[in-house]
Structures are given as structure tokens and as C-alpha cells.
Coordinates of C-alpha atoms in Angstrom, one line a residue:
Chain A
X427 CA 9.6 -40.0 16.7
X428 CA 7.4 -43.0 16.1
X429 CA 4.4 -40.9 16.1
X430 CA 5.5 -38.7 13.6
X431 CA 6.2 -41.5 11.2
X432 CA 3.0 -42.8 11.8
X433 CA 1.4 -39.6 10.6
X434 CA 2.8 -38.8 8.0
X435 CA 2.4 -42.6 6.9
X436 CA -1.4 -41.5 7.1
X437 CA -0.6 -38.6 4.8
X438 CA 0.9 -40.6 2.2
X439 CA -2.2 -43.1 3.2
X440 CA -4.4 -40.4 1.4
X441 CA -1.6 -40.2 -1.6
X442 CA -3.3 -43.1 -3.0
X443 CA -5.9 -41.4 -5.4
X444 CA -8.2 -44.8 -5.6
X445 CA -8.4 -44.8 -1.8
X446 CA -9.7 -41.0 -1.5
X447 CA -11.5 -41.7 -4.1
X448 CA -13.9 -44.4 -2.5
X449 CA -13.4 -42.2 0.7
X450 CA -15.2 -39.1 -1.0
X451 CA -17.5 -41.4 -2.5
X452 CA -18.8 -42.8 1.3
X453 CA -18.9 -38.9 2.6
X454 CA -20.0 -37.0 -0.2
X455 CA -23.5 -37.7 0.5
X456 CA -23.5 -37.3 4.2
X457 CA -21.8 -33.9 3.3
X458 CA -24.5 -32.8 0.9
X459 CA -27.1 -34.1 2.9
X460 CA -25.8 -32.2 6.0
X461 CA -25.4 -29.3 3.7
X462 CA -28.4 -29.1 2.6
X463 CA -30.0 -29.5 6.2
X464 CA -27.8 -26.8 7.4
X465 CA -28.3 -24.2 4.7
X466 CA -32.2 -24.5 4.6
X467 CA -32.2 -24.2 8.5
X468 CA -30.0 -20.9 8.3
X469 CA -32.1 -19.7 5.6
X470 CA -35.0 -20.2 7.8
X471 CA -33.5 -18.6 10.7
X472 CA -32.4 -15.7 8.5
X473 CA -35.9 -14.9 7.1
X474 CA -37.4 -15.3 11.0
X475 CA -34.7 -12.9 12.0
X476 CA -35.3 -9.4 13.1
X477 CA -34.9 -6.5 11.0
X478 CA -31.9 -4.2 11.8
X479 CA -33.1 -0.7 13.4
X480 CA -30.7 0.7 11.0
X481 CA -30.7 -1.1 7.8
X482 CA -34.1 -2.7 7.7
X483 CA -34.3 -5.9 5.7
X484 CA -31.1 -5.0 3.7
X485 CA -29.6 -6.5 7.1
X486 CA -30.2 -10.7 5.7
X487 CA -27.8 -9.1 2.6
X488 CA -25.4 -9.9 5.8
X489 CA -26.5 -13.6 6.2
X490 CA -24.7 -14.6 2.9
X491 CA -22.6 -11.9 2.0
X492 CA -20.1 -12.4 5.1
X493 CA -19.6 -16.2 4.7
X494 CA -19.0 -15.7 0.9
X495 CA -16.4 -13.3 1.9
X496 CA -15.5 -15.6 5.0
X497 CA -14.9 -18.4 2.4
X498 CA -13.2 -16.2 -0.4
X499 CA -10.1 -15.7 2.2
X500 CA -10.5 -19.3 3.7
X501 CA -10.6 -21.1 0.3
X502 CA -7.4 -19.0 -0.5
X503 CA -5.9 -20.5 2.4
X504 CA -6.7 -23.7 1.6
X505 CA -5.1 -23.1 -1.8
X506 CA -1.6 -21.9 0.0
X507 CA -1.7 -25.1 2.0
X508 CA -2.4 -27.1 -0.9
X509 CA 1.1 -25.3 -2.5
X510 CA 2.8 -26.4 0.7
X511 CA 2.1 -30.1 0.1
X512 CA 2.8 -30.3 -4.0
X513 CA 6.2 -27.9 -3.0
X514 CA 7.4 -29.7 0.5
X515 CA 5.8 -32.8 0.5
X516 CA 5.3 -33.4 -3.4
X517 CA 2.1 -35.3 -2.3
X518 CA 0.1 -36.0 -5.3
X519 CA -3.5 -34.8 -4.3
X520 CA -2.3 -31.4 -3.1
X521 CA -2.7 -30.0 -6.7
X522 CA -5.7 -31.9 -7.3
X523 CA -6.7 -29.9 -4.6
X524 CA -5.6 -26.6 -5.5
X525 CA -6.5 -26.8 -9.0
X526 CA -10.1 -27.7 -7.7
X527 CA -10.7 -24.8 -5.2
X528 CA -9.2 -21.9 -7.6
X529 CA -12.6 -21.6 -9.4
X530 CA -14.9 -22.0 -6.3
X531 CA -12.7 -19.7 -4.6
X532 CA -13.5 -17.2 -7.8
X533 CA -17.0 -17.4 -7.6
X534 CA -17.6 -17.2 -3.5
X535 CA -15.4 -13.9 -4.0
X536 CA -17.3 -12.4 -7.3
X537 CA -20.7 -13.7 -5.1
X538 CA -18.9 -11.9 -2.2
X539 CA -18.6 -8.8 -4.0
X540 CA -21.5 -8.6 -6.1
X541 CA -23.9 -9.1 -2.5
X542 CA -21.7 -6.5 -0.7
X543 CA -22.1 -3.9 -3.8
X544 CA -26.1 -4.6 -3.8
X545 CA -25.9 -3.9 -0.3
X546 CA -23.7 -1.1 -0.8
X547 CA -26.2 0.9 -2.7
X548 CA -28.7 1.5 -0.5
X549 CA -27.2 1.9 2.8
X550 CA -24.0 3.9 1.0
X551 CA -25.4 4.8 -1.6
X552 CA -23.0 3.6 -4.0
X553 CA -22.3 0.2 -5.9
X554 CA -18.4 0.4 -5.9
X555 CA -16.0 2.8 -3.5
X556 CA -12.1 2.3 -3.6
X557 CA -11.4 1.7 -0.1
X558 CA -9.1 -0.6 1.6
X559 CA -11.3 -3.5 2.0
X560 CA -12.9 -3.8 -1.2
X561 CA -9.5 -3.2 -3.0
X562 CA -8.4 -5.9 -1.6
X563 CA -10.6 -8.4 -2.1
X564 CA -10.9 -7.1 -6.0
X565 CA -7.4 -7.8 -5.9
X566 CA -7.5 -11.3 -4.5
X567 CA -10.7 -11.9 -7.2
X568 CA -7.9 -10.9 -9.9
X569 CA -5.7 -13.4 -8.2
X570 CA -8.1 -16.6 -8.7
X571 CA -8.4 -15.6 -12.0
X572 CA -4.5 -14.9 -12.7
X573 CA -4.1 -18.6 -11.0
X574 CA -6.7 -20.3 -13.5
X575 CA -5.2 -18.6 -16.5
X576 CA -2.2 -20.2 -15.4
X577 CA -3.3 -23.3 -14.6
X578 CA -5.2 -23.9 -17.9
X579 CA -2.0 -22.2 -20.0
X580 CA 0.0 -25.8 -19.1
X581 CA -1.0 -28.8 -20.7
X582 CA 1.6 -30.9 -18.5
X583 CA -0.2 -31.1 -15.0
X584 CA 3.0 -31.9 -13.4
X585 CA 4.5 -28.3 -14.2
X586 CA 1.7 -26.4 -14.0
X587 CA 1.1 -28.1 -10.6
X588 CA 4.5 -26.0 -8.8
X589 CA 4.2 -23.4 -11.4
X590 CA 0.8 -22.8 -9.8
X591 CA 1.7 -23.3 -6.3
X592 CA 4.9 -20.5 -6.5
X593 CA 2.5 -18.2 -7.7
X594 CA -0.5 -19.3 -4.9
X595 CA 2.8 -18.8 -2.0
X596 CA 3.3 -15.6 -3.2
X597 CA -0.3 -14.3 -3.5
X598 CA -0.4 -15.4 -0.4
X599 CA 0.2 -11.8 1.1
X600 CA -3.1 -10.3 0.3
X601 CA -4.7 -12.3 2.7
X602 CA -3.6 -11.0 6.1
X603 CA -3.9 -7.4 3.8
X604 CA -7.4 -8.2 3.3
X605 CA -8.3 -9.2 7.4
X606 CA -6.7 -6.4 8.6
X607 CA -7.3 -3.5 5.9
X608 CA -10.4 -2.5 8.4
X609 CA -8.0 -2.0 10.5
X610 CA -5.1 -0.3 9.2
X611 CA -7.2 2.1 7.0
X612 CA -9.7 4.3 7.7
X613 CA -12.7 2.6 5.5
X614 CA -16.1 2.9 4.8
X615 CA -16.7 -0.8 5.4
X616 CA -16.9 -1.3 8.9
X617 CA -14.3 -3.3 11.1
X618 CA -14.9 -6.8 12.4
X619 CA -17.6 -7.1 14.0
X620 CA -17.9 -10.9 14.8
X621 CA -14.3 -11.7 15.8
X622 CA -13.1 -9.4 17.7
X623 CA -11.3 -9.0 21.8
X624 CA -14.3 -8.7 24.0
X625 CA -17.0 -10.4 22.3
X626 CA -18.7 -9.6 18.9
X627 CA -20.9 -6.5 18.2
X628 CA -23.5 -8.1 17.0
X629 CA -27.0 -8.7 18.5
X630 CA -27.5 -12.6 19.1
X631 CA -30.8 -12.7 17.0
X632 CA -28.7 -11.7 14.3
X633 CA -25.9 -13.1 15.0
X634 CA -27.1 -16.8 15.2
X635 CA -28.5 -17.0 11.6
X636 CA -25.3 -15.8 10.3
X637 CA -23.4 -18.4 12.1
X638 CA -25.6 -21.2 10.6
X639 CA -25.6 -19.6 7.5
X640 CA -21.7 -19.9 7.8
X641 CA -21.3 -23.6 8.5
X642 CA -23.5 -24.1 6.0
X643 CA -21.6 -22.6 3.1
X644 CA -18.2 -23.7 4.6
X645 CA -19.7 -27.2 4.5
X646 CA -21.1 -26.7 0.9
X647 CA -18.0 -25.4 0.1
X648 CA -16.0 -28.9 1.3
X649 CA -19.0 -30.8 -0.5
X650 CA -17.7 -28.9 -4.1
X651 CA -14.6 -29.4 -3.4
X652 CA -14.8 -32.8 -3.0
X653 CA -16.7 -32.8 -6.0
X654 CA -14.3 -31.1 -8.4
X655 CA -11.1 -33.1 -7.0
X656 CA -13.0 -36.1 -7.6
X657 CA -14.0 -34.5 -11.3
X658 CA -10.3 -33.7 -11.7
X659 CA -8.6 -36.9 -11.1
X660 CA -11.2 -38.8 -13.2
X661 CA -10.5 -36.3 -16.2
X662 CA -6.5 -37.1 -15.8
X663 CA -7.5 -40.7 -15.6
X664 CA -9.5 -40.6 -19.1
X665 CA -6.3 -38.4 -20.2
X666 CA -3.9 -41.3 -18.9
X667 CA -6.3 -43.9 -20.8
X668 CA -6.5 -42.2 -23.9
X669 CA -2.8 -41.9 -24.2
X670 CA -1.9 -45.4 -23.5
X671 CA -5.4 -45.6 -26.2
X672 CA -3.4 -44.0 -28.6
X673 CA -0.1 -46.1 -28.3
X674 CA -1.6 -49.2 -28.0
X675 CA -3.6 -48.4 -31.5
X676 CA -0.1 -47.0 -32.8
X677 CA 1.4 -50.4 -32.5
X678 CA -1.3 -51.8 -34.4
X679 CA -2.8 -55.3 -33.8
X680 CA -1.1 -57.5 -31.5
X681 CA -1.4 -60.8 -33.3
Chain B
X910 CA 28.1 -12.0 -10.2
X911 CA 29.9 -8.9 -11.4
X912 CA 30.4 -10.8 -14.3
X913 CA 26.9 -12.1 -14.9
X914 CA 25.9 -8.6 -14.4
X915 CA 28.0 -6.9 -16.8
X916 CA 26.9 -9.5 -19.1
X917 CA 23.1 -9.2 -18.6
X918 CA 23.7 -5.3 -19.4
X919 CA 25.7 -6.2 -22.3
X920 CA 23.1 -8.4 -23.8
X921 CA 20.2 -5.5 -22.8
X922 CA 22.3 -2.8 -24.1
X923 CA 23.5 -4.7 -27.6
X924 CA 19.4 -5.4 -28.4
X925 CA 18.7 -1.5 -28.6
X926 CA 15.5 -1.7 -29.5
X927 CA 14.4 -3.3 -25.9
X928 CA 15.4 -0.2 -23.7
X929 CA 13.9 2.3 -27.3
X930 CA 10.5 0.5 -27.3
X931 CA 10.5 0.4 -23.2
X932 CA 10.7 4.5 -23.3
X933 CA 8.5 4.9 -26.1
X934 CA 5.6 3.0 -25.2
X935 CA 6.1 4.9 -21.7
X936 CA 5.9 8.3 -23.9
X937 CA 3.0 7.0 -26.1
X938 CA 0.9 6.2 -22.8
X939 CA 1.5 9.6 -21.5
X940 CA 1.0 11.3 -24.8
X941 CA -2.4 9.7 -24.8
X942 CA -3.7 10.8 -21.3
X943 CA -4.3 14.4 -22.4
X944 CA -6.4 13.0 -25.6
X945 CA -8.4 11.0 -23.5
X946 CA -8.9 13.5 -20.6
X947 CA -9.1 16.8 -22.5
X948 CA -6.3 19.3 -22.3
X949 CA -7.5 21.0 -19.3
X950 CA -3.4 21.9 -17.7
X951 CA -4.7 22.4 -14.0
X952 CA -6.2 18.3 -14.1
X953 CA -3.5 17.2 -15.9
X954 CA -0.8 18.5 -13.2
X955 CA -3.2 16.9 -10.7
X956 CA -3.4 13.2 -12.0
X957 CA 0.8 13.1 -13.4
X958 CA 1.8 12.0 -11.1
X959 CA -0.7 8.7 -11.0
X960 CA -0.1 8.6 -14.8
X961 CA 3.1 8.7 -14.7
X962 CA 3.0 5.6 -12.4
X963 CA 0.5 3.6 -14.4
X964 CA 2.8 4.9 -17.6
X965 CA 6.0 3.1 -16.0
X966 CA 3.9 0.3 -14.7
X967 CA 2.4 -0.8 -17.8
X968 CA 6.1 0.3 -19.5
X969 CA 7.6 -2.2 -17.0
X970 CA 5.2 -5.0 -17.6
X971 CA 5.6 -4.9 -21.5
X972 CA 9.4 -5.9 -21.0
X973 CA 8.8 -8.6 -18.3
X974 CA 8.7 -11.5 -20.3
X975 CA 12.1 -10.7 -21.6
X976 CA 13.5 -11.6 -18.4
X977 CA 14.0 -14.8 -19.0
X978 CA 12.6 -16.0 -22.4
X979 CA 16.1 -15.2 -24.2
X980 CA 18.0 -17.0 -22.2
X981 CA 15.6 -20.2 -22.0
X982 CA 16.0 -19.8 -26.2
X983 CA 19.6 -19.9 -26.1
X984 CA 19.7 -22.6 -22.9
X985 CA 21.8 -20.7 -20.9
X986 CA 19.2 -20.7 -18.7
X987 CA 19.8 -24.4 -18.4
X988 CA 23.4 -23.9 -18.0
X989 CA 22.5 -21.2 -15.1
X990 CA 20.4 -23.8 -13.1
X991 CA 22.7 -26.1 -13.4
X992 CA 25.3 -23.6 -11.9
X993 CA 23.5 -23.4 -8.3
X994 CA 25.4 -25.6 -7.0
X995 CA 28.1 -23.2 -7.1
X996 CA 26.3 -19.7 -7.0
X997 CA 22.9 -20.1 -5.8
X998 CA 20.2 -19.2 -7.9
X999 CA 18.3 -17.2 -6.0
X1000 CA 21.2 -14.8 -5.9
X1001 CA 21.8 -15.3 -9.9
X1002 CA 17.7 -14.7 -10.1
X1003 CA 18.5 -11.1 -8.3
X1004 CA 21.3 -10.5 -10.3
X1005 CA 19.7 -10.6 -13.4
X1006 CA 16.6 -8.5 -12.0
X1007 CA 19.1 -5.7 -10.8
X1008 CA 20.8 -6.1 -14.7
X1009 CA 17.4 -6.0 -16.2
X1010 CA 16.4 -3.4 -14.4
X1011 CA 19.0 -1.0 -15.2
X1012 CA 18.8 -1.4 -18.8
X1013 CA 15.1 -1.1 -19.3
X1014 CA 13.9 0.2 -16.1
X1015 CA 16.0 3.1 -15.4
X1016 CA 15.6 4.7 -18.9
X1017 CA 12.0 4.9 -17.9
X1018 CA 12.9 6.7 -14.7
X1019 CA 15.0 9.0 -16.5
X1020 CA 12.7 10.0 -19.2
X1021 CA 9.9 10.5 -15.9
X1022 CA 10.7 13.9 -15.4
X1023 CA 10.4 15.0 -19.0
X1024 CA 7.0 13.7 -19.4
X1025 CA 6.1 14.9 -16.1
X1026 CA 6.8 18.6 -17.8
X1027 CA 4.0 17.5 -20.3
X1028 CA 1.6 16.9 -17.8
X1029 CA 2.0 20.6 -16.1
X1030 CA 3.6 19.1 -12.7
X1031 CA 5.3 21.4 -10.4
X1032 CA 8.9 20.8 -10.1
X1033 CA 8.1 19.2 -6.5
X1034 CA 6.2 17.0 -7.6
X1035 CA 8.3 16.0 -10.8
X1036 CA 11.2 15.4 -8.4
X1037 CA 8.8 13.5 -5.7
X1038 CA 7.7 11.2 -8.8
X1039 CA 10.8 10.7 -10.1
X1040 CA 12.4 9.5 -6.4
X1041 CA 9.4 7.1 -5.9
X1042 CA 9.5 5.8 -9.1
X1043 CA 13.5 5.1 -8.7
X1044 CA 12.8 3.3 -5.5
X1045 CA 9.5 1.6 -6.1
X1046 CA 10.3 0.0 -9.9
X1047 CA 12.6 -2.4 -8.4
X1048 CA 9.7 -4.2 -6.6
X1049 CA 7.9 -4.3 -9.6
X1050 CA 10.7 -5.9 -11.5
X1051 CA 11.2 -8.2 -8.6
X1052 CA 7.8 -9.4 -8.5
X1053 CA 7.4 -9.7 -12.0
X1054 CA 10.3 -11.9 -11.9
X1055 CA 7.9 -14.8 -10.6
X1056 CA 5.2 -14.2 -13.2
X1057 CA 8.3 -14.5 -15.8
X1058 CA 9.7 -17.6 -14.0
X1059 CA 6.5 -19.4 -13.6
X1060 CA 5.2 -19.0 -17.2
X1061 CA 9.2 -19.1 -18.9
X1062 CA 8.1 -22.5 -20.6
X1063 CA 5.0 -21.2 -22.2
X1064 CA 5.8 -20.0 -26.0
X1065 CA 3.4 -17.0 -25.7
X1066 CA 3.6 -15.5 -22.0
X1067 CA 3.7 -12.1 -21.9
X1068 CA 0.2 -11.4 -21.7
X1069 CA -0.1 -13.6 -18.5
X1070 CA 2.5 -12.6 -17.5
X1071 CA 1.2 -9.3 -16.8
X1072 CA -1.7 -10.7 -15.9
X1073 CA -0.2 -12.7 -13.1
X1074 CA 2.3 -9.9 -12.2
X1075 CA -0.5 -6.9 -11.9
X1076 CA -2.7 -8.0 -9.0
X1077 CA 0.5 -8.2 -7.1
X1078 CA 2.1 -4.7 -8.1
X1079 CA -1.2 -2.8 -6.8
X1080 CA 0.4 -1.9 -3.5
X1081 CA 3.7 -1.0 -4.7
X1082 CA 1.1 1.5 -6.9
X1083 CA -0.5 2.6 -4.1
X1084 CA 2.2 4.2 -1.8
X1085 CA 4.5 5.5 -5.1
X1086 CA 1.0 7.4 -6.0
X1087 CA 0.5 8.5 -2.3
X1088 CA 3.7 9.5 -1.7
X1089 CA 4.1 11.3 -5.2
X1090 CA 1.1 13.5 -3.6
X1091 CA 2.3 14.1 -0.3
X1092 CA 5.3 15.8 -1.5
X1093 CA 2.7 18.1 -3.1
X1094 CA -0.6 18.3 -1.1
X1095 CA 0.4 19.5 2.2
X1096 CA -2.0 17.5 4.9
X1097 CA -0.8 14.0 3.4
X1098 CA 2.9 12.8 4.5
X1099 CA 5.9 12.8 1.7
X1100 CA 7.9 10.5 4.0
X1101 CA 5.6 7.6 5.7
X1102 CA 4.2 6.3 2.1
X1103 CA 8.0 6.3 0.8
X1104 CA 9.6 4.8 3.8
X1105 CA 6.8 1.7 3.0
X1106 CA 7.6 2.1 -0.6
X1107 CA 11.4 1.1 0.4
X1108 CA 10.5 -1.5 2.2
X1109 CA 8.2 -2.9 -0.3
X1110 CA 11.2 -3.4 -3.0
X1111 CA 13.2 -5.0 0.1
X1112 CA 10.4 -7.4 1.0
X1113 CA 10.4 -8.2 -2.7
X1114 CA 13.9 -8.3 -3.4
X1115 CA 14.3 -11.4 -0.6
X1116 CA 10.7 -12.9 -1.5
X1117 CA 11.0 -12.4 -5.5
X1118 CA 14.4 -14.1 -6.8
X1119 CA 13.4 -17.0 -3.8
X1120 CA 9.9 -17.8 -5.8
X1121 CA 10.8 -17.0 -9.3
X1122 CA 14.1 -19.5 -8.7
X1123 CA 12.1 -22.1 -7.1
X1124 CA 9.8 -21.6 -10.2
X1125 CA 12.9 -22.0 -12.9
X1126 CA 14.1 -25.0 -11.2
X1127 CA 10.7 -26.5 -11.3
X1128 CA 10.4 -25.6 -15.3
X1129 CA 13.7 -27.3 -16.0
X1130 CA 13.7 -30.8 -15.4

């Protein structure tokens, strides 16, 4: 019992929006530092790395495309926990949070699709095919967007917060759709490869650079998204300032 | 709830124009597919039956937003959510997508067939079309329900509405199409694709009123 109180008192510790605020500032640039290390090691390693017998160079297409797509579906989970906390738990940063990852979660999926259809052209030979997989993650690309159109349509951040978060719950279906369409349709992108019973299929010289190249973009993404929550609760602070701005200057000079 | 119902069907009924602009835009889409695709009969029987889905999709969305707009106007929405103490909203939420439904949904399923005759179907496939349509609609009024629950306080939000609403709709879209076919093209199953059509509109009809009332309580205070 007395454990559970004391975690969620360290939840409602991080409530306070001036404490996670000096918090980001200490780790923000450790985490873009570490980023940065990271990503220009599994760049290194993907360059080093030996060609596919199949695919040739096209292969280091892989090395980003998979953790953009990786990160699409994981940023959308971070969204749906985010919509847990503002629903459940009303914490305040939850849809700081969520409002902050929609757009980065838009662009790793557009960067997702846009590397997997420049792969797609020479090995099938086609930019864009309808199949399950690609389908789905269009879909889930139309879904950040939907969820920013919404979030921008509200001017009160308080109801577009659980407007926002309904809609994230809800959306929430297409991701288990999008892990397992390999598997429940017959596509022409392949099934997973790197988690999967009885060990991945891929070779280790290729698989190490794409597990670098991973972490590395999992951590850049945590370093943006620190970033824009940061960005977002400074721009409702200058909103809060200007309004109490504006009725201060309404009640004219205080003699 | 019966008498909620009968109201809501009332109200739909009394502003004709809603269900008369709901069938007509659904005949205006379809009139337009043979203009765009040339009025070759042989392709035209073999996309109706998608047509007719996008047709009733698009149909569906345009009337979304009516959902709950009126009511918001007139604040008996307010008087609605204040009710769920005594009739829980989620059921109310249902109650009014079933109402809503029936009055400018089900015209669209009835005038299916006859625009199915324009595009050249067999009568299989005018009858397949017309079942999945009947059972796979619901869904789409159920999840549309959310997008017109979430964006009920914004002045002008039919256009995201559909916005919201049509990412979600695609799979409902993709097993009414597929099963539409396999009543026609003999390797593909009829039954499979409908069976998950069904249970599509049930998933919906638990997990749709639940969000969209969550959404109207949040949009009230």
C-alpha cells in the first residue's frame, strides 16, 4: 500500500512543470550528446557493413528505414499512454506530451514510408503497392495528421487535451494491425525478421548496424521530444503571461 | 430510450432535406464514376460494387457532423449529459447513432441497389452489396460518432470530422468491398469477409458510444 502511494507521489513529483523543466534542461545535453555519439557510430557501422547477396547496397536503405518505422508505431504508443495519463490520471504533462510527439511521430512515419518506397523501387520494382503493411502504416500517417488537425482546431488546450486523447485511444487499434499485418495477410513486404520465436533472420554483420542505428534514433527521438514539451509549455507560459498582460493593461494604471 | 429514439427519428424525419441531400449526393457520386472512367459497362459492373461503397462512405460522412451539432445548438445536449446519472450516456450515445442511422443511413442502403443497376452489376452482386452495406454502415456511423463528439464544440467541424473519421473507416471498407466480390468472383469467400464485417459494427458499437460519450462529457463542462 505504502509503496504505491509513494509512486504515484513521484508521478505527481513530475506534475510540477518548473521541476521537469530544470530536469530536461540537466539531461537534454547528455541525451543529444549520446545521440549524436550513437548515430555517427551506427552510421559508421552501416557504411562498413557488408553488402546483401541479394539486394546489394540498397540493403543500408534497411539501416534507417526499419527504426523510422520502429519509432512511427512506438511514438504512437507513447501517444496512447500519454491519453491514459490526461484521461485517468489528469496529470498535467501527459498532454504536453502528446501534443509534442504527434508531429515527430508524422515525420518518422512519412521518413518511414518515403525510405521503404525508394527501396521499393528497385528491389520491387514499384514505388507504392496496396498491401497490408503499407496500408496500414499510410493509415496510421493519416492518423497523426487527423490528431494535429485536431489539436490545432482548439484554442483551449484544456479541451483539446481529452478531445485529443479520445481520439489517440481509439486510433489506437491500428497499431497491433500494423505489427501483425505480415502476418495475417499474405504481403509483399516481408514478415519480421528481427523479432521473431527462434532468433532473428538476419545475418549479424547486418544485424548489428541496424541495432545501433536503432538506439540511436530511439534516443534522438526522446532528445526531440524533450525538446518540443519543453517548447510547448514555454509557449503556454508566454500565452498565460500575455493574458494576465492584457488584464493588467485593461485595468489601467495602478496609482 | 424508446422514447429518445422515436424522438431522434422525429427530428431526422421533420428536417427532410437531411435524409434528400444524403441520397442525392450518394446518386451524384455514382453518376459521376462513369464520366470519369468512361462508359465501358463490363468495368463499370467490375468496380460497383467498390463505388458503391466509397459512394455510401463519403454519403455517410457528409451527414456526420449532424450527429450532434443540433442538439449542442439547442442545449439539449447539455440536458442529455446531465441526464447520465439516470440513463448512462454511453447507452443514450448508441441510441442516438442507431436513430441517426435509420434516418439517413438506411435511405442510402435502400437506394444501393438502384444505383447498382447503373453500374451494370449482376443481381448477385447487387444483393451481396446491398447486405454488406446494411451490416457494415452501422460501424461507420458508430465510429464517426467519436470524430462528431470530439470536434461537437468547434463551429465548423465537418470537414475534420471526416478527416478524423476516415482513417478509421478503412477496414470496415476493406471487408464490405471484399466480401461484395466474393459473392461474385468465385475463388474469394462471400462469408469469411462478412462474418468480420459483423463483427466490426459490434466492436464498434461497444467501443464508439464509450469514446464519443467520454468525448461529450469532456466538451461540456
Amino acid at each position: 500500500m505504502s509503496e504505491t502511494v509513494s509512486k504515484t507521489g513521484r508521478w505527481i513529483d513530475w506534475a510540477n512543470p518548473t521541476r521537469f523543466m530544470s530536469f530536461a534542461g540537466v539531461i537534454l545535453p547528455w541525451l543529444a550528446g549520446l545521440t549524436l555519439i550513437v548515430l555517427a557510430g551506427g552510421l559508421w557501422m552501416s557504411m562498413q557493413a557488408p553488402d546483401d547477396y541479394q539486394q546489394g547496397a540498397t540493403v543500408k536503405i534497411m539501416f534507417i528505414h526499419v527504426p523510422f518505422a520502429w519509432l512511427s508505431m512506438m511514438c504512437y504508443t507513447i501517444m496512447t499512454i500519454a491519453a491514459l495519463g490526461t484521461l485517468v490520471w489528469r496529470h498535467p504533462l501527459a498532454d504536453v506530451s502528446a501534443k509534442a510527439a504527434a508531429p515527430i511521430g508524422a515525420v518518422f512515419t512519412a521518413l518511414a514510408l518515403i525510405t521503404g518506397s525508394l527501396w521499393g523501387k528497385p528491389m520491387w520494382g514499384t514505388w507504392w503497392v496496396w498491401d497490408a503493411r503499407l496500408t496500414s502504416v499510410f493509415v496510421l500517417f493519416l492518423m497523426y495528421l487527423g490528431i494535429i488537425a485536431l489539436t490545432r482546431a482548439m484554442d483551449d488546450p484544456a479541451k483539446s487535451a481529452r478531445a485529443t486523447a479520445i481520439l489517440t485511444l481509439v486510433g489506437f487499434i491500428n497499431i497491433p494491425i500494423i505489427k501483425f499485418s505480415v502476418d495475417w495477410w499474405n504481403t509483399l513486404h516481408q514478415p519480421a525478421s528481427v523479432f521473431r520465436m527462434g532468433g532473428s533472420t538476419i545475418d549479424g554483420s547486418l544485424l548489428r548496424p541496424l541495432l545501433v542505428m536503432a538506439i540511436g534514433f530511439t534516443l534522438l527521438f526522446f532528445t526531440l521530444h524533450l525538446m518540443a514539451m519543453r517548447n510547448e509549455i514555454w509557449r503556454r507560459r508566454v500565452v498565460a503571461m500575455r493574458r494576465v498582460a492584457a488584464r493588467n493593461a485593461d485595468r489601467g494604471p495602478v496609482q | 430510450m424508446g422514447a429518445l429514439f422515436v424522438r431522434e427519428v422525429r427530428l431526422g424525419l421533420r428536417s427532410g432535406a437531411g435524409i434528400l441531400i444524403g441520397v442525392l449526393f450518394f446518386l451524384a457520386v455514382i453518376a459521376v464514376v462513369p464520366f470519369g472512367v468512361g462508359p465501358d459497362l463490363k468495368l463499370l459492373a467490375r468496380i460497383g460494387a467498390a463505388m458503391l461503397w466509397i459512394g455510401a462512405l463519403l454519403a455517410t460522412l457528409l451527414g456526420l457532423d449532424r450527429l450532434f451539432q443540433a442538439d449542442r445548438d439547442d442545449g439539449s445536449l447539455d440536458l442529455l449529459i446531465m441526464a447520465s446519472e439516470r440513463h448512462l450516456l454511453t447507452l443514450t450515445v448508441l441510441v442516438k447513432c442507431l436513430a441517426h442511422w435509420t434516418v439517413s443511413v438506411l435511405p442510402l442502403v435502400v437506394a444501393s441497389p438502384l444505383l447498382g443497376l447503373f453500374m451494370n452489376m449482376e443481381p448477385a452482386a447487387i444483393g451481396a452489396t446491398t447486405a454488406t452495406l446494411l451490416v457494415g454502415t452501422p460501424a461507420i456511423t458508430l465510429i464517426g460518432a467519436v470524430g462528431a463528439a470530439v470536434a461537437v464544440s468547434l463551429p465548423r467541424g465537418g470537414l475534420l470530422v471526416s478527416v478524423i473519421v476516415l482513417p478509421l473507416t478503412v477496414p470496415v471498407l476493406i471487408f464490405g468491398v471484399s466480401a461484395s466480390y466474393g459473392a461474385v468472383e468465385d475463388p474469394a469467400p462471400f462469408l469469411a469477409p462478412f462474418l468480420i464485417l459483423a463483427a466490426i459494427t459490434l466492436f464498434f458499437a461497444v467501443l464508439g458510444p464509450l469514446a464519443a460519450a467520454a468525448a461529450l462529457k469532456s466538451s461540456a463542462d
